[in-house]
Amino acid sequence: MAAMGQYRNIVILTGAGVSAESGIDTFRAGTDGQPSLWEQHDVEDVATPEGFARDPELVQRFYDMRRAAIQTKLPNPAHDALARLDAAWGGDLLIVTQNVDDLHERAGARRVLHMHGEHLKAWCTACDVRSPWRGSLADYPPCPACQARSLRPDVVWFGEMPYEMNRIYAALRRADLFVSIGTSGAVYPAAGFVRDARELGAHTLELNLERSQGSHLFHESRLGPASQTVPSWVDEVLAGA
Ligand code: BJW
């Protein structure tokens, strides 16, 4: 592999694996003997607009529980290392996270894009305003902007368009290094970014606990817990910068 110092524009895709060691459940594979989120819940019930239309209270309670839980968690060394890279890197850098937690930001990262939304925001489907939100949505609180009782979690469910796709593809077009961290490669369009980046000429690197569905698509895969692989990769990049 080429020395990390030769790269200038970096896109980093993160998934649930980057937050696993902070104690936040992944979706598809439980860690340390714990069941994953989708083993405990039917995806169709809690992560689709149809599920929400069928049983809004169930969905609101599911997200209330997770919104409360993430506020008790702390960034881990993988988030810290990415924040360190963000602060030090002079070229373009974009952390495209599929995660709806705020641990990248709490670690200090600034160049973060939440393509699947954020737990700590509520979206009013009446006035289309997104408001910061930390509490419950299950009791139909009024929207801070228009007072309608039409707030839902500001997250992207299956069948909905992920956020800021134009900005993501623009960053992928400029990237000479694409790094995927802790994601199974099971959900599109994020799972397709490695092909896009590669076709556009970027070097592609995967950091994951174990081989993922898309591992064969990367130029290089490094296996291990993100709390170890990410800091050592960041050290390597900054040593070559
Ligand atoms: C560690 C670790 C450690 C663990 N260290 N690593 C057929 C073919 C292709 C596509 C489709 C299809 N049918 C339908 C679709 C589209 C659909 C889709 O992809 N479905 C698949 C199931 C096939 N996608 C959509 O509907 C998306 N929208 C869309 O496509 O719009 C149209 C469009 C067209 C063209 C361009 C653009 C758009 C929307 C997807 C929305 C996903 N939403 C969710 C829920 C968000 C809210 C919530 O949190 O509840 O997002 S689903 C869930 O999966 C969540 C995650 O962000 C996402 C990805 O999961 P992630 O992060 O990869 O987690 P896991 O659990 O899968 O993997 C964890 C990984 O970590 C593993 O690899 C572990 O090894 C690793 N790991 N510990 C390092 N310590």
PDB file of C-alpha atoms and ligand atoms in Angstrom:
ATOM      1  CA  MET A   1       0.000   0.000   0.000  1.00  0.00           C
ATOM      2  CA  ALA A   2       1.158   3.528  -0.772  1.00  0.00           C
ATOM      3  CA  ALA A   3       2.403   5.697   2.094  1.00  0.00           C
ATOM      4  CA  MET A   4      -0.453   7.490   3.811  1.00  0.00           C
ATOM      5  CA  GLY A   5       1.413  10.782   3.322  1.00  0.00           C
ATOM      6  CA  GLN A   6       0.612  10.845  -0.380  1.00  0.00           C
ATOM      7  CA  TYR A   7      -3.106  11.477   0.218  1.00  0.00           C
ATOM      8  CA  ARG A   8      -4.747  14.857   0.531  1.00  0.00           C
ATOM      9  CA  ASN A   9      -8.534  14.494   0.367  1.00  0.00           C
ATOM     10  CA  ILE A  10     -10.121  11.928   2.638  1.00  0.00           C
ATOM     11  CA  VAL A  11     -13.670  10.613   3.002  1.00  0.00           C
ATOM     12  CA  ILE A  12     -14.314   8.457   6.070  1.00  0.00           C
ATOM     13  CA  LEU A  13     -17.528   6.433   6.300  1.00  0.00           C
ATOM     14  CA  THR A  14     -18.410   5.283   9.808  1.00  0.00           C
ATOM     15  CA  GLY A  15     -21.007   2.790  10.990  1.00  0.00           C
ATOM     16  CA  ALA A  16     -22.285   1.245  14.198  1.00  0.00           C
ATOM     17  CA  GLY A  17     -18.966  -0.543  14.828  1.00  0.00           C
ATOM     18  CA  VAL A  18     -17.234   2.742  15.648  1.00  0.00           C
ATOM     19  CA  SER A  19     -19.641   3.264  18.570  1.00  0.00           C
ATOM     20  CA  ALA A  20     -19.861  -0.390  19.670  1.00  0.00           C
ATOM     21  CA  GLU A  21     -17.114  -0.016  22.248  1.00  0.00           C
ATOM     22  CA  SER A  22     -18.975   2.976  23.705  1.00  0.00           C
ATOM     23  CA  GLY A  23     -21.759   0.520  24.566  1.00  0.00           C
ATOM     24  CA  ILE A  24     -24.166   1.371  21.730  1.00  0.00           C
ATOM     25  CA  ASP A  25     -25.738  -1.698  20.109  1.00  0.00           C
ATOM     26  CA  THR A  26     -24.918  -2.478  16.495  1.00  0.00           C
ATOM     27  CA  PHE A  27     -27.782  -3.381  14.169  1.00  0.00           C
ATOM     28  CA  ARG A  28     -26.833  -6.732  12.656  1.00  0.00           C
ATOM     29  CA  ALA A  29     -24.294  -8.476  14.858  1.00  0.00           C
ATOM     30  CA  GLY A  30     -24.283  -8.385  18.632  1.00  0.00           C
ATOM     31  CA  THR A  31     -20.948  -7.943  20.354  1.00  0.00           C
ATOM     32  CA  ASP A  32     -19.792  -9.595  23.589  1.00  0.00           C
ATOM     33  CA  GLY A  33     -22.738 -12.016  23.517  1.00  0.00           C
ATOM     34  CA  GLN A  34     -25.288  -9.168  23.473  1.00  0.00           C
ATOM     35  CA  PRO A  35     -28.153  -9.392  20.954  1.00  0.00           C
ATOM     36  CA  SER A  36     -28.026  -6.811  18.151  1.00  0.00           C
ATOM     37  CA  LEU A  37     -30.749  -4.204  17.722  1.00  0.00           C
ATOM     38  CA  TRP A  38     -32.432  -6.039  14.836  1.00  0.00           C
ATOM     39  CA  GLU A  39     -32.427  -9.299  16.810  1.00  0.00           C
ATOM     40  CA  GLN A  40     -34.568  -7.546  19.410  1.00  0.00           C
ATOM     41  CA  HIS A  41     -36.847  -5.633  17.016  1.00  0.00           C
ATOM     42  CA  ASP A  42     -38.463  -6.229  13.658  1.00  0.00           C
ATOM     43  CA  VAL A  43     -36.890  -3.747  11.210  1.00  0.00           C
ATOM     44  CA  GLU A  44     -40.176  -3.380   9.347  1.00  0.00           C
ATOM     45  CA  ASP A  45     -41.876  -2.282  12.583  1.00  0.00           C
ATOM     46  CA  VAL A  46     -39.386   0.285  13.827  1.00  0.00           C
ATOM     47  CA  ALA A  47     -37.306   1.509  10.868  1.00  0.00           C
ATOM     48  CA  THR A  48     -39.733   2.123   8.020  1.00  0.00           C
ATOM     49  CA  PRO A  49     -42.277   4.918   7.395  1.00  0.00           C
ATOM     50  CA  GLU A  50     -44.931   2.192   7.065  1.00  0.00           C
ATOM     51  CA  GLY A  51     -44.086   0.842  10.534  1.00  0.00           C
ATOM     52  CA  PHE A  52     -44.360   4.366  11.952  1.00  0.00           C
ATOM     53  CA  ALA A  53     -47.744   4.901  10.273  1.00  0.00           C
ATOM     54  CA  ARG A  54     -48.982   1.561  11.697  1.00  0.00           C
ATOM     55  CA  ASP A  55     -47.834   2.054  15.273  1.00  0.00           C
ATOM     56  CA  PRO A  56     -46.330   5.484  15.979  1.00  0.00           C
ATOM     57  CA  GLU A  57     -46.231   4.906  19.744  1.00  0.00           C
ATOM     58  CA  LEU A  58     -44.105   1.782  19.427  1.00  0.00           C
ATOM     59  CA  VAL A  59     -41.658   3.607  17.154  1.00  0.00           C
ATOM     60  CA  GLN A  60     -41.539   6.722  19.330  1.00  0.00           C
ATOM     61  CA  ARG A  61     -40.880   4.579  22.423  1.00  0.00           C
ATOM     62  CA  PHE A  62     -38.104   2.676  20.605  1.00  0.00           C
ATOM     63  CA  TYR A  63     -36.392   5.956  19.670  1.00  0.00           C
ATOM     64  CA  ASP A  64     -37.077   7.574  23.066  1.00  0.00           C
ATOM     65  CA  MET A  65     -35.242   4.672  24.679  1.00  0.00           C
ATOM     66  CA  ARG A  66     -32.275   4.915  22.317  1.00  0.00           C
ATOM     67  CA  ARG A  67     -32.175   8.753  22.506  1.00  0.00           C
ATOM     68  CA  ALA A  68     -31.984   8.507  26.301  1.00  0.00           C
ATOM     69  CA  ALA A  69     -29.357   5.749  26.142  1.00  0.00           C
ATOM     70  CA  ILE A  70     -26.896   7.557  23.854  1.00  0.00           C
ATOM     71  CA  GLN A  71     -26.828  10.491  26.234  1.00  0.00           C
ATOM     72  CA  THR A  72     -25.298   8.203  28.865  1.00  0.00           C
ATOM     73  CA  LYS A  73     -22.503   6.977  26.544  1.00  0.00           C
ATOM     74  CA  LEU A  74     -19.069   8.438  25.932  1.00  0.00           C
ATOM     75  CA  PRO A  75     -16.829   8.657  22.869  1.00  0.00           C
ATOM     76  CA  ASN A  76     -14.202   5.907  22.681  1.00  0.00           C
ATOM     77  CA  PRO A  77     -10.602   6.054  21.382  1.00  0.00           C
ATOM     78  CA  ALA A  78     -11.812   5.590  17.778  1.00  0.00           C
ATOM     79  CA  HIS A  79     -13.959   8.756  17.953  1.00  0.00           C
ATOM     80  CA  ASP A  80     -11.106  10.574  19.699  1.00  0.00           C
ATOM     81  CA  ALA A  81      -8.608   9.593  17.011  1.00  0.00           C
ATOM     82  CA  LEU A  82     -10.906  10.728  14.181  1.00  0.00           C
ATOM     83  CA  ALA A  83     -11.408  14.069  15.946  1.00  0.00           C
ATOM     84  CA  ARG A  84      -7.622  14.387  16.238  1.00  0.00           C
ATOM     85  CA  LEU A  85      -7.278  13.710  12.508  1.00  0.00           C
ATOM     86  CA  ASP A  86     -10.024  16.215  11.683  1.00  0.00           C
ATOM     87  CA  ALA A  87      -8.268  18.925  13.715  1.00  0.00           C
ATOM     88  CA  ALA A  88      -4.839  18.265  12.214  1.00  0.00           C
ATOM     89  CA  TRP A  89      -5.647  17.486   8.580  1.00  0.00           C
ATOM     90  CA  GLY A  90      -4.984  20.348   6.148  1.00  0.00           C
ATOM     91  CA  GLY A  91      -6.670  18.759   3.130  1.00  0.00           C
ATOM     92  CA  ASP A  92     -10.320  18.007   2.570  1.00  0.00           C
ATOM     93  CA  LEU A  93     -11.792  15.611   5.100  1.00  0.00           C
ATOM     94  CA  LEU A  94     -15.380  14.510   5.571  1.00  0.00           C
ATOM     95  CA  ILE A  95     -16.604  12.029   8.170  1.00  0.00           C
ATOM     96  CA  VAL A  96     -19.802  10.642   6.674  1.00  0.00           C
ATOM     97  CA  THR A  97     -21.452   8.801   9.520  1.00  0.00           C
ATOM     98  CA  GLN A  98     -24.396   6.446   9.266  1.00  0.00           C
ATOM     99  CA  ASN A  99     -24.665   6.693  13.037  1.00  0.00           C
ATOM    100  CA  VAL A 100     -27.393   8.720  14.642  1.00  0.00           C
ATOM    101  CA  ASP A 101     -25.474   9.203  17.895  1.00  0.00           C
ATOM    102  CA  ASP A 102     -23.431  12.359  18.530  1.00  0.00           C
ATOM    103  CA  LEU A 103     -20.193  10.716  19.652  1.00  0.00           C
ATOM    104  CA  HIS A 104     -18.072  12.057  16.772  1.00  0.00           C
ATOM    105  CA  GLU A 105     -19.101  15.599  17.720  1.00  0.00           C
ATOM    106  CA  ARG A 106     -18.649  14.981  21.438  1.00  0.00           C
ATOM    107  CA  ALA A 107     -15.111  13.751  20.721  1.00  0.00           C
ATOM    108  CA  GLY A 108     -14.508  17.117  19.011  1.00  0.00           C
ATOM    109  CA  ALA A 109     -14.841  16.271  15.299  1.00  0.00           C
ATOM    110  CA  ARG A 110     -16.220  19.147  13.217  1.00  0.00           C
ATOM    111  CA  ARG A 111     -16.359  17.896   9.644  1.00  0.00           C
ATOM    112  CA  VAL A 112     -19.162  15.373  10.264  1.00  0.00           C
ATOM    113  CA  LEU A 113     -22.189  14.635   8.076  1.00  0.00           C
ATOM    114  CA  HIS A 114     -25.027  12.466   9.461  1.00  0.00           C
ATOM    115  CA  MET A 115     -26.423  10.744   6.380  1.00  0.00           C
ATOM    116  CA  HIS A 116     -29.018   8.755   8.415  1.00  0.00           C
ATOM    117  CA  GLY A 117     -30.020  11.683  10.648  1.00  0.00           C
ATOM    118  CA  GLU A 118     -29.549  12.332  14.347  1.00  0.00           C
ATOM    119  CA  HIS A 119     -31.147  11.033  17.541  1.00  0.00           C
ATOM    120  CA  LEU A 120     -30.875  14.481  19.112  1.00  0.00           C
ATOM    121  CA  LYS A 121     -33.094  16.196  16.560  1.00  0.00           C
ATOM    122  CA  ALA A 122     -36.846  16.061  15.982  1.00  0.00           C
ATOM    123  CA  TRP A 123     -38.377  16.646  12.566  1.00  0.00           C
ATOM    124  CA  CYS A 124     -41.754  18.313  12.299  1.00  0.00           C
ATOM    125  CA  THR A 125     -43.653  16.778   9.397  1.00  0.00           C
ATOM    126  CA  ALA A 126     -46.108  19.718   9.483  1.00  0.00           C
ATOM    127  CA  CYS A 127     -43.648  22.618   9.012  1.00  0.00           C
ATOM    128  CA  ASP A 128     -40.504  20.657   7.975  1.00  0.00           C
ATOM    129  CA  VAL A 129     -38.365  22.313  10.677  1.00  0.00           C
ATOM    130  CA  ARG A 130     -35.763  20.222  12.511  1.00  0.00           C
ATOM    131  CA  SER A 131     -35.257  21.143  16.162  1.00  0.00           C
ATOM    132  CA  PRO A 132     -32.687  20.026  18.730  1.00  0.00           C
ATOM    133  CA  TRP A 133     -34.351  17.394  20.940  1.00  0.00           C
ATOM    134  CA  ARG A 134     -33.159  15.468  24.006  1.00  0.00           C
ATOM    135  CA  GLY A 135     -36.363  14.295  25.676  1.00  0.00           C
ATOM    136  CA  SER A 136     -39.295  12.079  24.785  1.00  0.00           C
ATOM    137  CA  LEU A 137     -41.409  12.319  21.629  1.00  0.00           C
ATOM    138  CA  ALA A 138     -43.900   9.645  22.669  1.00  0.00           C
ATOM    139  CA  ASP A 139     -46.318  12.110  24.301  1.00  0.00           C
ATOM    140  CA  TYR A 140     -46.728  14.164  21.108  1.00  0.00           C
ATOM    141  CA  PRO A 141     -45.075  17.372  22.331  1.00  0.00           C
ATOM    142  CA  PRO A 142     -45.670  20.500  20.212  1.00  0.00           C
ATOM    143  CA  CYS A 143     -43.123  21.497  17.566  1.00  0.00           C
ATOM    144  CA  PRO A 144     -41.046  24.425  18.898  1.00  0.00           C
ATOM    145  CA  ALA A 145     -41.460  26.193  15.538  1.00  0.00           C
ATOM    146  CA  CYS A 146     -45.164  25.734  14.632  1.00  0.00           C
ATOM    147  CA  GLN A 147     -46.748  24.049  17.718  1.00  0.00           C
ATOM    148  CA  ALA A 148     -48.153  21.174  15.623  1.00  0.00           C
ATOM    149  CA  ARG A 149     -47.963  17.819  17.381  1.00  0.00           C
ATOM    150  CA  SER A 150     -46.251  16.265  14.376  1.00  0.00           C
ATOM    151  CA  LEU A 151     -42.724  15.547  15.556  1.00  0.00           C
ATOM    152  CA  ARG A 152     -40.901  12.364  14.575  1.00  0.00           C
ATOM    153  CA  PRO A 153     -37.310  11.244  15.120  1.00  0.00           C
ATOM    154  CA  ASP A 154     -35.036  12.937  12.575  1.00  0.00           C
ATOM    155  CA  VAL A 155     -33.637   9.641  11.307  1.00  0.00           C
ATOM    156  CA  VAL A 156     -33.654   8.064   7.857  1.00  0.00           C
ATOM    157  CA  TRP A 157     -35.729   4.896   7.617  1.00  0.00           C
ATOM    158  CA  PHE A 158     -35.670   2.247   4.875  1.00  0.00           C
ATOM    159  CA  GLY A 159     -37.238   3.631   1.730  1.00  0.00           C
ATOM    160  CA  GLU A 160     -36.347   7.232   2.628  1.00  0.00           C
ATOM    161  CA  MET A 161     -33.613   9.279   0.990  1.00  0.00           C
ATOM    162  CA  PRO A 162     -30.450   9.646   3.089  1.00  0.00           C
ATOM    163  CA  TYR A 163     -29.355  13.215   3.772  1.00  0.00           C
ATOM    164  CA  GLU A 164     -26.910  15.376   1.816  1.00  0.00           C
ATOM    165  CA  MET A 165     -26.184  12.864  -0.941  1.00  0.00           C
ATOM    166  CA  ASN A 166     -24.963  15.606  -3.302  1.00  0.00           C
ATOM    167  CA  ARG A 167     -22.420  16.773  -0.748  1.00  0.00           C
ATOM    168  CA  ILE A 168     -21.286  13.188  -0.152  1.00  0.00           C
ATOM    169  CA  TYR A 169     -20.820  12.417  -3.854  1.00  0.00           C
ATOM    170  CA  ALA A 170     -18.958  15.716  -4.342  1.00  0.00           C
ATOM    171  CA  ALA A 171     -16.557  14.711  -1.556  1.00  0.00           C
ATOM    172  CA  LEU A 172     -16.163  11.213  -3.048  1.00  0.00           C
ATOM    173  CA  ARG A 173     -15.276  12.747  -6.414  1.00  0.00           C
ATOM    174  CA  ARG A 174     -12.445  14.735  -4.806  1.00  0.00           C
ATOM    175  CA  ALA A 175     -11.251  11.953  -2.479  1.00  0.00           C
ATOM    176  CA  ASP A 176      -7.975  10.187  -3.033  1.00  0.00           C
ATOM    177  CA  LEU A 177      -8.494   8.061   0.093  1.00  0.00           C
ATOM    178  CA  PHE A 178     -11.766   6.425   1.178  1.00  0.00           C
ATOM    179  CA  VAL A 179     -11.859   4.725   4.564  1.00  0.00           C
ATOM    180  CA  SER A 180     -14.787   2.681   5.867  1.00  0.00           C
ATOM    181  CA  ILE A 181     -14.903   2.017   9.607  1.00  0.00           C
ATOM    182  CA  GLY A 182     -17.179  -0.413  11.468  1.00  0.00           C
ATOM    183  CA  THR A 183     -19.957  -0.869   8.942  1.00  0.00           C
ATOM    184  CA  SER A 184     -21.355  -4.123   7.587  1.00  0.00           C
ATOM    185  CA  GLY A 185     -21.795  -2.855   4.020  1.00  0.00           C
ATOM    186  CA  ALA A 186     -25.376  -4.148   4.089  1.00  0.00           C
ATOM    187  CA  VAL A 187     -27.255  -0.878   3.613  1.00  0.00           C
ATOM    188  CA  TYR A 188     -27.323   1.235   0.465  1.00  0.00           C
ATOM    189  CA  PRO A 189     -26.411   3.803  -0.715  1.00  0.00           C
ATOM    190  CA  ALA A 190     -23.565   3.836   1.868  1.00  0.00           C
ATOM    191  CA  ALA A 191     -22.562   0.276   0.935  1.00  0.00           C
ATOM    192  CA  GLY A 192     -21.943   1.496  -2.627  1.00  0.00           C
ATOM    193  CA  PHE A 193     -19.531   4.289  -1.703  1.00  0.00           C
ATOM    194  CA  VAL A 194     -16.505   1.992  -1.878  1.00  0.00           C
ATOM    195  CA  ARG A 195     -17.250   1.111  -5.503  1.00  0.00           C
ATOM    196  CA  ASP A 196     -17.912   4.770  -6.332  1.00  0.00           C
ATOM    197  CA  ALA A 197     -14.691   5.927  -4.657  1.00  0.00           C
ATOM    198  CA  ARG A 198     -12.661   3.199  -6.306  1.00  0.00           C
ATOM    199  CA  GLU A 199     -14.034   3.930  -9.754  1.00  0.00           C
ATOM    200  CA  LEU A 200     -13.190   7.584  -9.197  1.00  0.00           C
ATOM    201  CA  GLY A 201      -9.592   6.636  -8.453  1.00  0.00           C
ATOM    202  CA  ALA A 202      -9.389   6.708  -4.638  1.00  0.00           C
ATOM    203  CA  HIS A 203      -7.449   4.207  -2.569  1.00  0.00           C
ATOM    204  CA  THR A 204      -9.932   2.281  -0.387  1.00  0.00           C
ATOM    205  CA  LEU A 205      -9.305   0.961   3.123  1.00  0.00           C
ATOM    206  CA  GLU A 206     -11.650  -0.905   5.466  1.00  0.00           C
ATOM    207  CA  LEU A 207     -11.228  -1.014   9.250  1.00  0.00           C
ATOM    208  CA  ASN A 208     -13.600  -3.549  10.784  1.00  0.00           C
ATOM    209  CA  LEU A 209     -13.780  -6.031  13.614  1.00  0.00           C
ATOM    210  CA  GLU A 210     -14.196  -8.838  11.109  1.00  0.00           C
ATOM    211  CA  ARG A 211     -14.548  -9.178   7.365  1.00  0.00           C
ATOM    212  CA  SER A 212     -17.731  -7.527   6.088  1.00  0.00           C
ATOM    213  CA  GLN A 213     -20.032  -8.242   3.179  1.00  0.00           C
ATOM    214  CA  GLY A 214     -18.063  -5.720   1.100  1.00  0.00           C
ATOM    215  CA  SER A 215     -14.511  -6.500   2.244  1.00  0.00           C
ATOM    216  CA  HIS A 216     -13.507  -7.855  -1.165  1.00  0.00           C
ATOM    217  CA  LEU A 217     -14.265  -4.439  -2.696  1.00  0.00           C
ATOM    218  CA  PHE A 218     -11.512  -2.657  -0.759  1.00  0.00           C
ATOM    219  CA  HIS A 219      -7.864  -2.388  -1.724  1.00  0.00           C
ATOM    220  CA  GLU A 220      -7.017  -3.165   1.888  1.00  0.00           C
ATOM    221  CA  SER A 221      -8.824  -4.430   5.023  1.00  0.00           C
ATOM    222  CA  ARG A 222      -7.460  -4.203   8.545  1.00  0.00           C
ATOM    223  CA  LEU A 223      -9.252  -6.252  11.173  1.00  0.00           C
ATOM    224  CA  GLY A 224      -9.617  -5.513  14.882  1.00  0.00           C
ATOM    225  CA  PRO A 225     -11.587  -3.376  17.324  1.00  0.00           C
ATOM    226  CA  ALA A 226     -11.989   0.213  16.166  1.00  0.00           C
ATOM    227  CA  SER A 227     -10.560   1.483  19.473  1.00  0.00           C
ATOM    228  CA  GLN A 228      -7.236  -0.003  18.340  1.00  0.00           C
ATOM    229  CA  THR A 229      -7.229   0.055  14.528  1.00  0.00           C
ATOM    230  CA  VAL A 230      -8.453   3.649  14.179  1.00  0.00           C
ATOM    231  CA  PRO A 231      -5.896   5.349  16.478  1.00  0.00           C
ATOM    232  CA  SER A 232      -3.037   3.424  14.871  1.00  0.00           C
ATOM    233  CA  TRP A 233      -4.251   4.285  11.345  1.00  0.00           C
ATOM    234  CA  VAL A 234      -4.620   7.966  12.331  1.00  0.00           C
ATOM    235  CA  ASP A 235      -1.073   7.964  13.774  1.00  0.00           C
ATOM    236  CA  GLU A 236       0.160   6.553  10.483  1.00  0.00           C
ATOM    237  CA  VAL A 237      -1.682   9.185   8.410  1.00  0.00           C
ATOM    238  CA  LEU A 238      -0.470  12.056  10.566  1.00  0.00           C
ATOM    239  CA  ALA A 239       3.104  10.751  10.581  1.00  0.00           C
ATOM    240  CA  GLY A 240       3.066  10.893   6.779  1.00  0.00           C
ATOM    241  CA  ALA A 241       1.272  14.246   6.549  1.00  0.00           C
TER     242      ALA A 241
HETATM  243  C1  BJW B   1     -16.981  -3.257  14.727  1.00  0.00           C
HETATM  244  C2  BJW B   1     -16.898  -3.332  16.109  1.00  0.00           C
HETATM  245  C3  BJW B   1     -15.753  -2.799  16.711  1.00  0.00           C
HETATM  246  C4  BJW B   1     -18.758  -4.236  15.505  1.00  0.00           C
HETATM  247  N1  BJW B   1     -14.802  -2.261  15.960  1.00  0.00           N
HETATM  248  N2  BJW B   1     -16.024  -2.724  13.993  1.00  0.00           N
HETATM  249  C5  BJW B   1     -31.975  -4.113  -2.603  1.00  0.00           C
HETATM  250  C6  BJW B   1     -30.696  -3.856  -3.086  1.00  0.00           C
HETATM  251  C7  BJW B   1     -30.057  -2.650  -2.818  1.00  0.00           C
HETATM  252  C8  BJW B   1     -30.680  -1.681  -2.056  1.00  0.00           C
HETATM  253  C9  BJW B   1     -31.959  -1.938  -1.603  1.00  0.00           C
HETATM  254  C10 BJW B   1     -32.591  -3.129  -1.870  1.00  0.00           C
HETATM  255  N3  BJW B   1     -33.815  -3.086  -1.272  1.00  0.00           N
HETATM  256  C11 BJW B   1     -33.943  -1.915  -0.643  1.00  0.00           C
HETATM  257  C12 BJW B   1     -32.810  -1.189  -0.823  1.00  0.00           C
HETATM  258  C13 BJW B   1     -32.509   0.138  -0.277  1.00  0.00           C
HETATM  259  C14 BJW B   1     -32.305   0.132   1.221  1.00  0.00           C
HETATM  260  C15 BJW B   1     -31.281  -0.941   1.581  1.00  0.00           C
HETATM  261  O1  BJW B   1     -30.088  -0.748   1.512  1.00  0.00           O
HETATM  262  N4  BJW B   1     -31.748  -2.083   2.045  1.00  0.00           N
HETATM  263  C16 BJW B   1     -30.851  -3.174   2.379  1.00  0.00           C
HETATM  264  C17 BJW B   1     -31.416  -3.923   3.567  1.00  0.00           C
HETATM  265  C18 BJW B   1     -30.641  -4.040   1.151  1.00  0.00           C
HETATM  266  N5  BJW B   1     -31.803   1.452   1.585  1.00  0.00           N
HETATM  267  C19 BJW B   1     -32.609   2.459   1.817  1.00  0.00           C
HETATM  268  O2  BJW B   1     -33.821   2.326   1.833  1.00  0.00           O
HETATM  269  C20 BJW B   1     -31.958   3.808   2.033  1.00  0.00           C
HETATM  270  N6  BJW B   1     -32.542   4.765   1.169  1.00  0.00           N
HETATM  271  C21 BJW B   1     -32.419   4.657  -0.178  1.00  0.00           C
HETATM  272  O3  BJW B   1     -31.820   3.738  -0.719  1.00  0.00           O
HETATM  273  O4  BJW B   1     -32.978   5.704  -0.866  1.00  0.00           O
HETATM  274  C22 BJW B   1     -32.927   5.647  -2.304  1.00  0.00           C
HETATM  275  C23 BJW B   1     -31.635   6.130  -2.893  1.00  0.00           C
HETATM  276  C24 BJW B   1     -31.284   5.738  -4.171  1.00  0.00           C
HETATM  277  C25 BJW B   1     -30.087   6.169  -4.731  1.00  0.00           C
HETATM  278  C26 BJW B   1     -29.256   7.016  -4.040  1.00  0.00           C
HETATM  279  C27 BJW B   1     -29.614   7.403  -2.778  1.00  0.00           C
HETATM  280  C28 BJW B   1     -30.795   6.950  -2.220  1.00  0.00           C
HETATM  281  C29 BJW B   1     -32.169   4.284   3.453  1.00  0.00           C
HETATM  282  C30 BJW B   1     -31.412   3.454   4.439  1.00  0.00           C
HETATM  283  C31 BJW B   1     -31.727   3.919   5.865  1.00  0.00           C
HETATM  284  C32 BJW B   1     -31.004   3.091   6.901  1.00  0.00           C
HETATM  285  N7  BJW B   1     -31.487   3.431   8.199  1.00  0.00           N
HETATM  286  C33 BJW B   1     -30.917   2.761   9.365  1.00  0.00           C
HETATM  287  C34 BJW B   1     -31.720   3.175  10.609  1.00  0.00           C
HETATM  288  C35 BJW B   1     -31.371   4.617  11.011  1.00  0.00           C
HETATM  289  C36 BJW B   1     -32.105   5.043  12.241  1.00  0.00           C
HETATM  290  C37 BJW B   1     -31.826   4.169  13.441  1.00  0.00           C
HETATM  291  O5  BJW B   1     -30.704   4.185  13.976  1.00  0.00           O
HETATM  292  O6  BJW B   1     -32.751   3.480  13.883  1.00  0.00           O
HETATM  293  O7  BJW B   1     -29.532   3.112   9.499  1.00  0.00           O
HETATM  294  S1  BJW B   1     -30.861   0.966   9.224  1.00  0.00           S
HETATM  295  C38 BJW B   1     -29.325   0.779  10.060  1.00  0.00           C
HETATM  296  O8  BJW B   1     -28.351   0.218   9.136  1.00  0.00           O
HETATM  297  C39 BJW B   1     -28.847   2.205  10.390  1.00  0.00           C
HETATM  298  C40 BJW B   1     -27.392   2.110  10.080  1.00  0.00           C
HETATM  299  O9  BJW B   1     -26.857   3.409   9.844  1.00  0.00           O
HETATM  300  C41 BJW B   1     -27.365   1.228   8.863  1.00  0.00           C
HETATM  301  C42 BJW B   1     -26.014   0.565   8.608  1.00  0.00           C
HETATM  302  O10 BJW B   1     -25.674  -0.277   9.651  1.00  0.00           O
HETATM  303  P1  BJW B   1     -24.148  -0.413  10.098  1.00  0.00           P
HETATM  304  O11 BJW B   1     -23.685   0.857  10.663  1.00  0.00           O
HETATM  305  O12 BJW B   1     -23.344  -0.978   8.990  1.00  0.00           O
HETATM  306  O13 BJW B   1     -24.282  -1.448  11.316  1.00  0.00           O
HETATM  307  P2  BJW B   1     -24.266  -3.049  11.313  1.00  0.00           P
HETATM  308  O14 BJW B   1     -24.797  -3.495  12.616  1.00  0.00           O
HETATM  309  O15 BJW B   1     -24.878  -3.594  10.101  1.00  0.00           O
HETATM  310  O16 BJW B   1     -22.713  -3.410  11.228  1.00  0.00           O
HETATM  311  C43 BJW B   1     -21.837  -3.127  12.289  1.00  0.00           C
HETATM  312  C44 BJW B   1     -20.433  -3.389  11.812  1.00  0.00           C
HETATM  313  O17 BJW B   1     -19.544  -2.995  12.840  1.00  0.00           O
HETATM  314  C45 BJW B   1     -20.149  -4.869  11.507  1.00  0.00           C
HETATM  315  O18 BJW B   1     -19.479  -4.952  10.256  1.00  0.00           O
HETATM  316  C46 BJW B   1     -19.209  -5.293  12.646  1.00  0.00           C
HETATM  317  O19 BJW B   1     -18.227  -6.224  12.227  1.00  0.00           O
HETATM  318  C47 BJW B   1     -18.561  -3.991  13.012  1.00  0.00           C
HETATM  319  N8  BJW B   1     -18.095  -3.892  14.401  1.00  0.00           N
HETATM  320  N9  BJW B   1     -17.960  -3.998  16.623  1.00  0.00           N
HETATM  321  C48 BJW B   1     -14.920  -2.267  14.627  1.00  0.00           C
HETATM  322  N10 BJW B   1     -15.550  -2.849  18.091  1.00  0.00           N
END
